[in-house]
């Protein structure tokens, strides 16, 4: 199945550094920024909890190769994989639009209009 808008694999947008601590090229699609933020968070959670790829894959009911591909920027996970990982970790991995947009613009995330204080 083709990627959304024919985006390349997320790690193909690396300007410098190693995934997931890399900097992305200017103009990288939001999907690449989303994948980067998600991989950073997943890596951090696995490290903090001392889980291996196989541990979390077994807990989530997904292939360990899928977790590895998410962590290395080879793929942005589908919704089913994402929710299984979040459920297994009891941790939200999806960064959300405002965080992704901020990462793409190298700024701090804005709050949605509905949640901004008056």
Tab-separated table of C-alpha atoms in Angstrom:
chain	number	residue	atom	x	y	z
A	1	UNK	CA	0.000	0.000	0.000
A	2	UNK	CA	1.470	3.412	-0.897
A	3	UNK	CA	2.269	5.867	1.848
A	4	UNK	CA	0.115	8.943	2.385
A	5	UNK	CA	0.913	11.582	-0.242
A	6	UNK	CA	3.781	9.362	-1.412
A	7	UNK	CA	5.878	10.344	1.607
A	8	UNK	CA	9.163	8.470	1.829
A	9	UNK	CA	9.985	6.346	4.834
A	10	UNK	CA	10.448	8.672	7.818
A	11	UNK	CA	14.199	8.191	8.209
A	12	UNK	CA	14.788	9.217	4.577
A	13	UNK	CA	14.234	12.810	5.750
A	14	UNK	CA	17.240	12.888	8.105
A	15	UNK	CA	19.427	15.969	7.712
A	16	UNK	CA	21.933	14.997	10.388
A	17	UNK	CA	22.229	12.649	13.325
A	18	UNK	CA	20.896	9.185	13.962
A	19	UNK	CA	17.257	8.206	14.249
A	20	UNK	CA	15.430	8.945	16.531
A	21	UNK	CA	17.651	11.793	17.745
A	22	UNK	CA	18.124	13.155	14.234
A	23	UNK	CA	17.307	16.541	12.789
A	24	UNK	CA	15.056	16.398	9.735
A	25	UNK	CA	15.494	18.309	6.509
A	26	UNK	CA	13.575	21.549	6.063
A	27	UNK	CA	10.241	20.798	4.475
A	28	UNK	CA	10.063	17.206	5.727
A	29	UNK	CA	6.408	16.137	5.823
A	30	UNK	CA	4.484	16.155	9.079
A	31	UNK	CA	4.377	12.355	8.946
A	32	UNK	CA	8.189	12.226	9.274
A	33	UNK	CA	8.116	14.592	12.256
A	34	UNK	CA	5.337	12.545	13.826
A	35	UNK	CA	7.317	9.348	13.347
A	36	UNK	CA	10.402	10.933	14.872
A	37	UNK	CA	8.551	12.139	17.978
A	38	UNK	CA	6.806	8.792	18.374
A	39	UNK	CA	10.068	6.838	18.030
A	40	UNK	CA	11.827	9.110	20.550
A	41	UNK	CA	9.052	8.602	23.075
A	42	UNK	CA	8.856	4.845	22.518
A	43	UNK	CA	12.636	4.534	22.843
A	44	UNK	CA	12.599	6.545	26.068
A	45	UNK	CA	9.753	4.509	27.597
A	46	UNK	CA	11.367	1.190	26.690
A	47	UNK	CA	14.664	2.327	28.156
A	48	UNK	CA	13.133	3.727	31.356
A	49	UNK	CA	11.125	0.553	31.950
A	50	UNK	CA	13.947	-1.726	30.805
A	51	UNK	CA	11.774	-3.488	28.240
A	52	UNK	CA	13.319	-5.218	25.252
A	53	UNK	CA	11.769	-5.059	21.797
A	54	UNK	CA	10.561	-8.606	22.233
A	55	UNK	CA	9.072	-7.805	25.664
A	56	UNK	CA	6.913	-4.987	24.365
A	57	UNK	CA	6.095	-6.805	21.140
A	58	UNK	CA	4.822	-9.792	23.121
A	59	UNK	CA	2.850	-7.582	25.511
A	60	UNK	CA	1.311	-5.673	22.611
A	61	UNK	CA	0.723	-8.659	20.379
A	62	UNK	CA	2.732	-7.256	17.477
A	63	UNK	CA	5.836	-8.537	15.719
A	64	UNK	CA	9.117	-7.468	17.297
A	65	UNK	CA	10.307	-6.532	13.804
A	66	UNK	CA	7.437	-4.035	13.604
A	67	UNK	CA	8.532	-2.385	16.857
A	68	UNK	CA	12.100	-2.294	15.548
A	69	UNK	CA	10.970	-0.688	12.274
A	70	UNK	CA	9.039	1.993	14.184
A	71	UNK	CA	12.070	2.696	16.374
A	72	UNK	CA	14.401	2.985	13.383
A	73	UNK	CA	12.121	5.204	11.302
A	74	UNK	CA	11.494	2.614	8.615
A	75	UNK	CA	7.747	2.872	9.084
A	76	UNK	CA	5.067	4.936	10.763
A	77	UNK	CA	2.869	2.436	12.626
A	78	UNK	CA	-0.709	1.858	11.628
A	79	UNK	CA	-3.447	2.719	14.107
A	80	UNK	CA	-3.860	-0.883	15.263
A	81	UNK	CA	-0.175	-1.251	16.078
A	82	UNK	CA	-0.075	2.133	17.765
A	83	UNK	CA	-3.021	1.466	20.054
A	84	UNK	CA	-1.671	-1.990	20.970
A	85	UNK	CA	1.682	-0.464	21.926
A	86	UNK	CA	0.013	2.318	23.918
A	87	UNK	CA	-2.207	-0.200	25.708
A	88	UNK	CA	0.695	-2.522	26.526
A	89	UNK	CA	2.754	0.382	27.886
A	90	UNK	CA	-0.194	2.257	29.408
A	91	UNK	CA	1.396	5.306	27.811
A	92	UNK	CA	0.298	7.634	25.008
A	93	UNK	CA	2.814	7.518	22.176
A	94	UNK	CA	0.938	9.464	19.494
A	95	UNK	CA	2.341	12.995	19.750
A	96	UNK	CA	-0.711	14.829	18.417
A	97	UNK	CA	-1.030	17.521	15.812
A	98	UNK	CA	0.209	20.506	17.847
A	99	UNK	CA	3.401	18.758	18.941
A	100	UNK	CA	4.075	17.532	15.403
A	101	UNK	CA	3.470	20.950	13.873
A	102	UNK	CA	5.717	22.572	16.476
A	103	UNK	CA	8.480	20.059	15.768
A	104	UNK	CA	8.186	20.774	12.068
A	105	UNK	CA	8.422	24.511	12.738
A	106	UNK	CA	10.998	24.143	15.536
A	107	UNK	CA	8.729	25.927	18.014
A	108	UNK	CA	6.877	25.110	21.211
A	109	UNK	CA	3.464	23.476	20.741
A	110	UNK	CA	0.440	25.761	20.716
A	111	UNK	CA	-2.559	24.792	22.740
A	112	UNK	CA	-5.745	24.209	20.789
A	113	UNK	CA	-7.968	27.304	20.759
A	114	UNK	CA	-10.605	25.563	22.885
A	115	UNK	CA	-8.154	24.932	25.745
A	116	UNK	CA	-6.379	28.279	25.842
A	117	UNK	CA	-6.993	30.331	28.970
A	118	UNK	CA	-8.867	33.601	28.505
